[in-house]
Coordinates of C-alpha atoms in Angstrom, one line a residue:
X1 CA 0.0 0.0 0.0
X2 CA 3.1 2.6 -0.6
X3 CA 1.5 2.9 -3.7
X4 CA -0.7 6.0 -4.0
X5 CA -2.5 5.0 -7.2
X6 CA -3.1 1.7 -6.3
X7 CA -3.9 2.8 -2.8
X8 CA -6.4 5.1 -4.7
X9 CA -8.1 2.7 -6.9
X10 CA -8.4 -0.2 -3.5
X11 CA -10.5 2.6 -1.9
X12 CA -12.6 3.3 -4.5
X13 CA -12.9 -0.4 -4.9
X14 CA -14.1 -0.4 -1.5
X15 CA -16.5 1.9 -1.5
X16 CA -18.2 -0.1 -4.7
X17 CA -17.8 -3.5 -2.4
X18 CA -20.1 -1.2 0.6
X19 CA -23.0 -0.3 -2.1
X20 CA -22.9 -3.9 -3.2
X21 CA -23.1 -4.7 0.5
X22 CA -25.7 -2.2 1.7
X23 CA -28.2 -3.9 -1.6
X24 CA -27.4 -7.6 -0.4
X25 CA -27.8 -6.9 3.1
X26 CA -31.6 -4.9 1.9
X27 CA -32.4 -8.0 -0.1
X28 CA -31.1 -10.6 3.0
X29 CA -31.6 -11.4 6.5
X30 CA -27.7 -10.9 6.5
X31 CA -26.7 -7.5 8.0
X32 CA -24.2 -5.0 6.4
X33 CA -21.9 -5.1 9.1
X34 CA -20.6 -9.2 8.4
X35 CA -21.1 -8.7 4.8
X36 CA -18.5 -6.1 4.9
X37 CA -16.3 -8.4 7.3
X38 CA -16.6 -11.6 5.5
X39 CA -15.7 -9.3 1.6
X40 CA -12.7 -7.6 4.0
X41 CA -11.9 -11.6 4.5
X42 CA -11.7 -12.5 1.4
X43 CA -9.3 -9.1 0.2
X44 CA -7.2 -9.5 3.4
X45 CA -4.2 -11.9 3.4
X46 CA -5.6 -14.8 4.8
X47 CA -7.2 -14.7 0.4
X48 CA -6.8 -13.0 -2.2
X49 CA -4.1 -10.7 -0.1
X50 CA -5.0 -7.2 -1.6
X51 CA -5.6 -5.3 1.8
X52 CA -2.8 -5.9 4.4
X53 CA -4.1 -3.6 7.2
X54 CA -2.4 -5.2 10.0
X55 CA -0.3 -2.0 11.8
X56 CA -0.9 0.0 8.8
X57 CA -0.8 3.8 9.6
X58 CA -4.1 4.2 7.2
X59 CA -6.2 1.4 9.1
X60 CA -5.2 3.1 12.5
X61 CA -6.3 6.5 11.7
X62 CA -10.0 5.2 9.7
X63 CA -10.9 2.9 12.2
X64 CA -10.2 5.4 15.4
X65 CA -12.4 8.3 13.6
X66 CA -14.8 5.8 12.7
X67 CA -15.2 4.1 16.1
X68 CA -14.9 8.1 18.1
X69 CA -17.9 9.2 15.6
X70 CA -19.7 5.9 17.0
X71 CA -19.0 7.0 20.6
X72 CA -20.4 10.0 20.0
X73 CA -23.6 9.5 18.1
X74 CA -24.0 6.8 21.4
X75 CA -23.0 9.6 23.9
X76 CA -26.3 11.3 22.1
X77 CA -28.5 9.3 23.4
X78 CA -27.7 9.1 26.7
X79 CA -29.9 12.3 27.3
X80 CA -31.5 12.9 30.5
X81 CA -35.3 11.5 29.2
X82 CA -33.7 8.2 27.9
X83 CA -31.7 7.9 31.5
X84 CA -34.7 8.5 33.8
X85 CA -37.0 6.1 31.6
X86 CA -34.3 3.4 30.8
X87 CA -30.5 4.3 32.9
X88 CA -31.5 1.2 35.8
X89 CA -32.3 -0.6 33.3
X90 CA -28.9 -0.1 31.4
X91 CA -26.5 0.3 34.4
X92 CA -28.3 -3.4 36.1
X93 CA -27.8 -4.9 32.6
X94 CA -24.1 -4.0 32.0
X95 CA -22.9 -5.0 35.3
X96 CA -24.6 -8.5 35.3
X97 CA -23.5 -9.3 31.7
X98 CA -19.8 -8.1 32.4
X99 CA -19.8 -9.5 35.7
X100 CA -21.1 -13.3 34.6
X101 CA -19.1 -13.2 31.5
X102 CA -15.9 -12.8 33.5
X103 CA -17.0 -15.0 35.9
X104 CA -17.8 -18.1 33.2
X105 CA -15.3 -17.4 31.1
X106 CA -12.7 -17.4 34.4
X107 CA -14.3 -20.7 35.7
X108 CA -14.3 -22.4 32.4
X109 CA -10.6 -21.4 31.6
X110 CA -9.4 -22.4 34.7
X111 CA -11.3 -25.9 35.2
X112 CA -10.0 -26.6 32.0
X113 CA -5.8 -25.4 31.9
X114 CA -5.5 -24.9 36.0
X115 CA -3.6 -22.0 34.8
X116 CA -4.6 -18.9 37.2
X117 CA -3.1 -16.4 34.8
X118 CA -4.4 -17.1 31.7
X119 CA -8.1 -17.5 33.5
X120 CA -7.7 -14.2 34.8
X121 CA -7.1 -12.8 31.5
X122 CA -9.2 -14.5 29.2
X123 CA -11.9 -13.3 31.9
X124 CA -10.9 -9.9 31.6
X125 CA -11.3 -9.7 27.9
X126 CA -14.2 -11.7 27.6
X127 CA -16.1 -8.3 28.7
X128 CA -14.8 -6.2 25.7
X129 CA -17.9 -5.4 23.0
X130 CA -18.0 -4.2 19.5
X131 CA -20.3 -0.7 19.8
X132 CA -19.5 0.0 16.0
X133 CA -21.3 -3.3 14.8
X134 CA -24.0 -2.9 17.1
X135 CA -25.1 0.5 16.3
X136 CA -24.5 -0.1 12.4
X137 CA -27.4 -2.8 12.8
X138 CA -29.4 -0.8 14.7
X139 CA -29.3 2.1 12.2
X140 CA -29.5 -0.3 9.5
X141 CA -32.6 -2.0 10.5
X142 CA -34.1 1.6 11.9
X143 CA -34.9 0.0 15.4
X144 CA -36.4 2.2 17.5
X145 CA -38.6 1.5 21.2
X146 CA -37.5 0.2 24.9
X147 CA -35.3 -2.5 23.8
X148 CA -32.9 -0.5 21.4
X149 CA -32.4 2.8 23.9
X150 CA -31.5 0.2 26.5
X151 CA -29.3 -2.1 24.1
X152 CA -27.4 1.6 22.8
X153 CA -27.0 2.1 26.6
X154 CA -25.7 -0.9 27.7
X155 CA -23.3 -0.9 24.2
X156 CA -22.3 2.9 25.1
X157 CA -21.4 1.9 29.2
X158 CA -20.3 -1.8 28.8
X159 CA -16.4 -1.3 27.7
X160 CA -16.3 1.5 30.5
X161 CA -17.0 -1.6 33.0
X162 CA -14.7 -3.7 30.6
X163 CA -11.5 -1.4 30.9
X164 CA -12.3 -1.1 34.8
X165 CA -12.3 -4.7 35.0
X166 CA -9.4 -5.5 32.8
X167 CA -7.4 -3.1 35.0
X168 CA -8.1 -4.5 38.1
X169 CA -7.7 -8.0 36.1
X170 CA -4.4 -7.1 35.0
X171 CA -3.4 -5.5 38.3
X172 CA -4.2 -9.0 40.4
X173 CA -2.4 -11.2 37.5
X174 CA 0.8 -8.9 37.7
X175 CA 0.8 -9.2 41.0
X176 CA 0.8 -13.2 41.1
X177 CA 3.2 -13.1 38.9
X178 CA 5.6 -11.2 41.5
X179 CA 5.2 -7.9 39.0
X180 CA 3.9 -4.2 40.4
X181 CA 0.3 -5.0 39.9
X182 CA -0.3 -1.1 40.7
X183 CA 1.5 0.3 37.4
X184 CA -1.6 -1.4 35.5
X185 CA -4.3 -0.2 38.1
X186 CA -2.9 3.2 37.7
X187 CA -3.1 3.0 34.0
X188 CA -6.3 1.6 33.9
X189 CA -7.9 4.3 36.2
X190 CA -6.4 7.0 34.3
X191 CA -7.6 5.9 30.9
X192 CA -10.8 5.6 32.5
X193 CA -10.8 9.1 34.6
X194 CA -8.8 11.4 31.7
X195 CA -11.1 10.4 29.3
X196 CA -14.4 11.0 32.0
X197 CA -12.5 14.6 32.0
X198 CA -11.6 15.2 28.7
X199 CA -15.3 14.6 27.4
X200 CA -16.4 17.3 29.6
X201 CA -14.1 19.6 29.2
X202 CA -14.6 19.1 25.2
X203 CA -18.7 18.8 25.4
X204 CA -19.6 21.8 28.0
X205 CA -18.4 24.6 25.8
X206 CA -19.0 22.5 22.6
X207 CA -22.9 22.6 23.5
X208 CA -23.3 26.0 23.6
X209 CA -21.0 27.2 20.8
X210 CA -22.1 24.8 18.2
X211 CA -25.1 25.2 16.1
X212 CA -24.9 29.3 15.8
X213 CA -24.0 29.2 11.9
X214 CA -27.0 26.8 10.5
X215 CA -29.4 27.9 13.3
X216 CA -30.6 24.6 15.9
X217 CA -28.4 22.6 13.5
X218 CA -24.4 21.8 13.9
X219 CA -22.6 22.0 10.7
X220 CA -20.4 18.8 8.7
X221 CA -17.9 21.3 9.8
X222 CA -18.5 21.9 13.4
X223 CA -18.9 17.8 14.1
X224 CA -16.2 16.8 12.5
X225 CA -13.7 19.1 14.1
X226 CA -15.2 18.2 17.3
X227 CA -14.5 14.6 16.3
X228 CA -10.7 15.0 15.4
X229 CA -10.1 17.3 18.1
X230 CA -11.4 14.6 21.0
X231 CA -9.4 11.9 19.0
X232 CA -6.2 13.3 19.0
X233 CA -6.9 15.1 22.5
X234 CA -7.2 11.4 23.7
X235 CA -4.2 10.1 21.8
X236 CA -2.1 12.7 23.1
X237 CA -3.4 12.3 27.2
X238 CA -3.4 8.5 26.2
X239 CA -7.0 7.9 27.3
X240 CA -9.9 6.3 26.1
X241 CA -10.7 8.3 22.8
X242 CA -14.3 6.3 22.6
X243 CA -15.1 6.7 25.9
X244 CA -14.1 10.2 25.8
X245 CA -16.4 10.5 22.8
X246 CA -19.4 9.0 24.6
X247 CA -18.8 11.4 27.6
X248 CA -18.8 14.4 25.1
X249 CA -21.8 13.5 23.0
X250 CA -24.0 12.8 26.2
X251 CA -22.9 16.7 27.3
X252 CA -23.8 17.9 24.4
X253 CA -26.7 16.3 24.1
X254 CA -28.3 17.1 27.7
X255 CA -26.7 21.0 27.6
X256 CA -27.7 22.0 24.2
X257 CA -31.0 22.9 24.3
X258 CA -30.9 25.1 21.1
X259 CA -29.6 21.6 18.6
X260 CA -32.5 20.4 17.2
X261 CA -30.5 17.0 16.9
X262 CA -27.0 17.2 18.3
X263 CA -24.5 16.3 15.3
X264 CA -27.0 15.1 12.8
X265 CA -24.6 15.8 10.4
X266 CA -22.3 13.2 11.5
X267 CA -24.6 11.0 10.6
X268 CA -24.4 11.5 7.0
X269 CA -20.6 11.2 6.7
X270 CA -20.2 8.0 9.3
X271 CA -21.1 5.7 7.0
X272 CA -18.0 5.7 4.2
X273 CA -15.6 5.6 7.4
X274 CA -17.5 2.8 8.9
X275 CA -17.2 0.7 5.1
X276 CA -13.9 0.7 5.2
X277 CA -13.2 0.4 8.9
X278 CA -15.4 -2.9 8.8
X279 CA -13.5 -3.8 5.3
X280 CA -10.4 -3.0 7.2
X281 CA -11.6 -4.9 10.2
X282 CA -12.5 -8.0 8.0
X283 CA -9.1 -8.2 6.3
X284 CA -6.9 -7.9 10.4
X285 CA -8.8 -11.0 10.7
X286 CA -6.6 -14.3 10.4
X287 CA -8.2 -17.4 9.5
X288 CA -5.1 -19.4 10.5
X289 CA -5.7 -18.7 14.0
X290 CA -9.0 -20.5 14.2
X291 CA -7.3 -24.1 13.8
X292 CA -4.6 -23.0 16.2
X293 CA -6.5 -22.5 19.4
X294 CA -8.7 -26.0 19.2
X295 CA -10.3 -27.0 22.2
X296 CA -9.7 -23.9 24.1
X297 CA -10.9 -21.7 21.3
X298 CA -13.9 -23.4 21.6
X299 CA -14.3 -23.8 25.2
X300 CA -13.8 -19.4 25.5
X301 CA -16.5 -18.9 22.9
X302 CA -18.9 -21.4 24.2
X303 CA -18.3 -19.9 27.9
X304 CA -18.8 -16.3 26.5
X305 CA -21.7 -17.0 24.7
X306 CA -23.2 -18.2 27.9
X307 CA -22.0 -15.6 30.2
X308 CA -23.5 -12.9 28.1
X309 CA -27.0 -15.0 28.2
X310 CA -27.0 -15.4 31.7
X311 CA -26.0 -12.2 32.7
X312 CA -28.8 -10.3 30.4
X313 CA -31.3 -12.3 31.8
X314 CA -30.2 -12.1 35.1
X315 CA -29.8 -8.5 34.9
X316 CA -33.6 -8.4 32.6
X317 CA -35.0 -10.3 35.5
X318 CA -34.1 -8.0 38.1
X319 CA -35.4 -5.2 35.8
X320 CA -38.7 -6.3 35.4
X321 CA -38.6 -6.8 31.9
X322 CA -40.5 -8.9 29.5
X323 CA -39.8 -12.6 29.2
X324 CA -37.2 -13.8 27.0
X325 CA -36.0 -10.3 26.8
X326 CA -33.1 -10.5 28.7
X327 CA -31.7 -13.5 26.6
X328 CA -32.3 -11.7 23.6
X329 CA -30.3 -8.7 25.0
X330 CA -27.3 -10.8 25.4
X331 CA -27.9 -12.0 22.1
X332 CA -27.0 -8.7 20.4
X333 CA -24.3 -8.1 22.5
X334 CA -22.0 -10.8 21.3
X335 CA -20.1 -8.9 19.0
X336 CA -16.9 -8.8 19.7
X337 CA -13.7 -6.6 18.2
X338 CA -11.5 -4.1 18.4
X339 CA -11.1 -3.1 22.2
X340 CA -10.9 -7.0 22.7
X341 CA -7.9 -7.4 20.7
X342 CA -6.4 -4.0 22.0
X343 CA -7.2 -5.7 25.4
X344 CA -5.3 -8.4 24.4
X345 CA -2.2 -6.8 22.9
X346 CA -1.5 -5.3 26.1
X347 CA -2.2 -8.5 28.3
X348 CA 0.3 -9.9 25.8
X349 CA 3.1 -7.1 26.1
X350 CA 2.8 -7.9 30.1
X351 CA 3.1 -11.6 29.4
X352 CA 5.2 -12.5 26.6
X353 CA 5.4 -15.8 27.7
X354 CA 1.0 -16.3 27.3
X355 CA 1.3 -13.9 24.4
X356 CA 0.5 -16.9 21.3
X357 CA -2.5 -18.0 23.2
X358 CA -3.9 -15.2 24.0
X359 CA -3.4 -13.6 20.6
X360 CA -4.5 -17.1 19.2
X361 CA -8.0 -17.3 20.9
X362 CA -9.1 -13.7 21.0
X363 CA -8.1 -13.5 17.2
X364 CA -10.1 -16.9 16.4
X365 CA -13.1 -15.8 18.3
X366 CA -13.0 -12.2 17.2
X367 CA -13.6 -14.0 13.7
X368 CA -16.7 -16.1 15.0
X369 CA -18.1 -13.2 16.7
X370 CA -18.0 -10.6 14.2
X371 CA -19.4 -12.7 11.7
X372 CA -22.2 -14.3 14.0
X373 CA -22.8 -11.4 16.3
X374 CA -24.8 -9.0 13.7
X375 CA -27.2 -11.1 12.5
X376 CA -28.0 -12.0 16.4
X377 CA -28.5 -9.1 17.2
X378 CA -30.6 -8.1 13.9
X379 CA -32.4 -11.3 15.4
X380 CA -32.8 -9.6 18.9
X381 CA -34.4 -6.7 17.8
X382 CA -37.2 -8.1 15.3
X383 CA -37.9 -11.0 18.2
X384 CA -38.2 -7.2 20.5
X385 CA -40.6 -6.1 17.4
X386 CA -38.4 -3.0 17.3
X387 CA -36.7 -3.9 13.7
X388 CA -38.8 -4.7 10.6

């Protein structure tokens, strides 16, 4: 990809692959979201080899705009209505499925290698979700009631929990393995905190200075600097950028009474970034590392499939809410990407020595998840008769 030409003509390849994939997915139960993985698949190197995104500078920058742009459009609707009507709701449902994940994946892991370490952090990255896949289907299928405001609340809240609990995770592991446990506390809580700050200090004058120009209605112009500016505010502070983007859309939202729709217009550019981030996405995937992690593999997919079933419906049942909802909310929140593997790529700088099988099973499952999670939770919200 040195090439600019031919990194020219791949794009505008890609772009023609997301219209093909945006009529299939119209004329098909299959959502956009794992067409565009399974094409990025076959381009990647594990096929045909024409995208090689893996630590490219390119697939670094489109999918961080592309997932900050997510956390903000979330952040949106997180407005004080939606929290007094469904914020239990969302906060009971995110702890129970992080918590129980963690837990099953932990027990299974353990029962199965006796190895303490590697329990602990397969637990802790069992919590990590996809947001980006999630609210593509969502705005694909125009959802709308109850069930989706709570799902795009627990999807908005659920990697805050996961990055707390990976901290604390990584912390305890350290420390059994005679390291300074408090270095990766310390980290953890600032990632957690800075970005917590930075989205306020970002959002509070944001919300009253945007949407002066095009009266009630923030320009292309206005969002997207507001966009680049939290991204590389977070980079530089080395925070959570989409936490930090959650934080700011939810202030903006709730203090800008004047927006008729906080950052509509980011709505209308998202989509080409979120193409070729999922493209992208599709081709990082490695197909070799599904035969490489067996039994274990298997045993971590099955446990997390599980731990996110029990935890919704644990979490739906406490809630009050309809039966067979809560199983259907764990459904759609299988997906499963790129704060997983980042999870992972840290747990593996701290432990070289569990760095393959780590890298192995999160990789293989990543694969199993992205491609099976969408159409779950496409499933979840028509069995909610919020999606048509």
């Amino acid at each position: 990809m040195n090439n600019l030409t031919e990194m020219i003509l791949l794009l505008g390849l890609m772009l023609m692959v997301g219209l093909a994939a945006e009529l299939l997915g119209r004329r098909t139960t299959i959502p956009r979201v794992t067409l565009l993985i399974i094409a990025g698949v076959a381009f990647g190197p594990s096929l045909l080899g024409w995208l090689q995104p893996a630590g490219t500078l390119w697939f670094t920058a489109v999918s961080q705009v592309a997932l900050t742009m997510v956390g903000f459009l979330l952040g949106s609707h997180l407005t004080a209505p939606n929290l007094k009507r469904h914020g239990p709701s969302v906060l009971a449902l995110s702890l129970a499925v992080v918590a129980v994940s963690v837990t099953v994946v932990f027990t299974t892991v353990w029962l199965l290698t006796g190895d303490l370490v590697l329990a602990l952090l397969l637990g802790a990255l069992s919590s990590a979700t996809d947001p980006a896949a999630t609210a593509d289907v969502v705005r694909e299928s125009g959802a709308d009631g109850a069930f989706t405001e709570t799902l795009l609340g627990v999807v908005s809240v659920d990697d805050v929990w996961g990055v707390f609990i990976f901290s604390l995770l990584l912390g305890a592991t350290a420390m059994l393995n005679g390291d300074d446990g408090m270095v990766a506390l310390t980290h953890g809580l600032w990632d957690i905190g800075g970005a917590l700050v930075l989205g306020v200090v970002l959002g509070v004058p944001a919300a009253y200075m945007t949407g002066r120009i095009s009266r009630g209605d923030p320009t292309l112009a206005e969002a997207l600097g507001l966009v680049f500016l939290c991204l590389g505010a977070a980079r530089w502070l080395e925070v959570s950028f989409l936490l930090a983007a959650v934080v700011m859309g939810m202030v903006v939202a709730n203090l800008a009474k004047h927006h008729k729709r906080p950052f509509h217009a980011i709505e209308h550019i998202q989509w080409p970034f979120m193409l070729v981030f999922f493209l992208l996405a599709g081709a990082a995937l490695e197909l070799d590392a599904l035969p490489a992690v067996g039994w274990l593999g298997a045993a971590y997919i099955v446990a997390r499939v599980a731990g996110r079933l029990l935890g919704a419906s644990a979490g739906a049942r406490g809630r009050g809410m309809g039966h067979g909802m809560g199983l259907w909310m764990g459904a759609a929140l299988l997906p499963q990407a790129g704060v997983a593997v980042g999870m992972a790529l840290v747990a593996a700088q701290r432990f070289p020595e569990r760095a393959d099988i780590l890298l192995s099973v999160v990789l293989a499952s990543t694969v199993v998840f992205e491609i099976v999670g969408p159409p779950m939770t496409r499933l979840a919200l028509r069995r909610a008769r919020e999606a048509a």
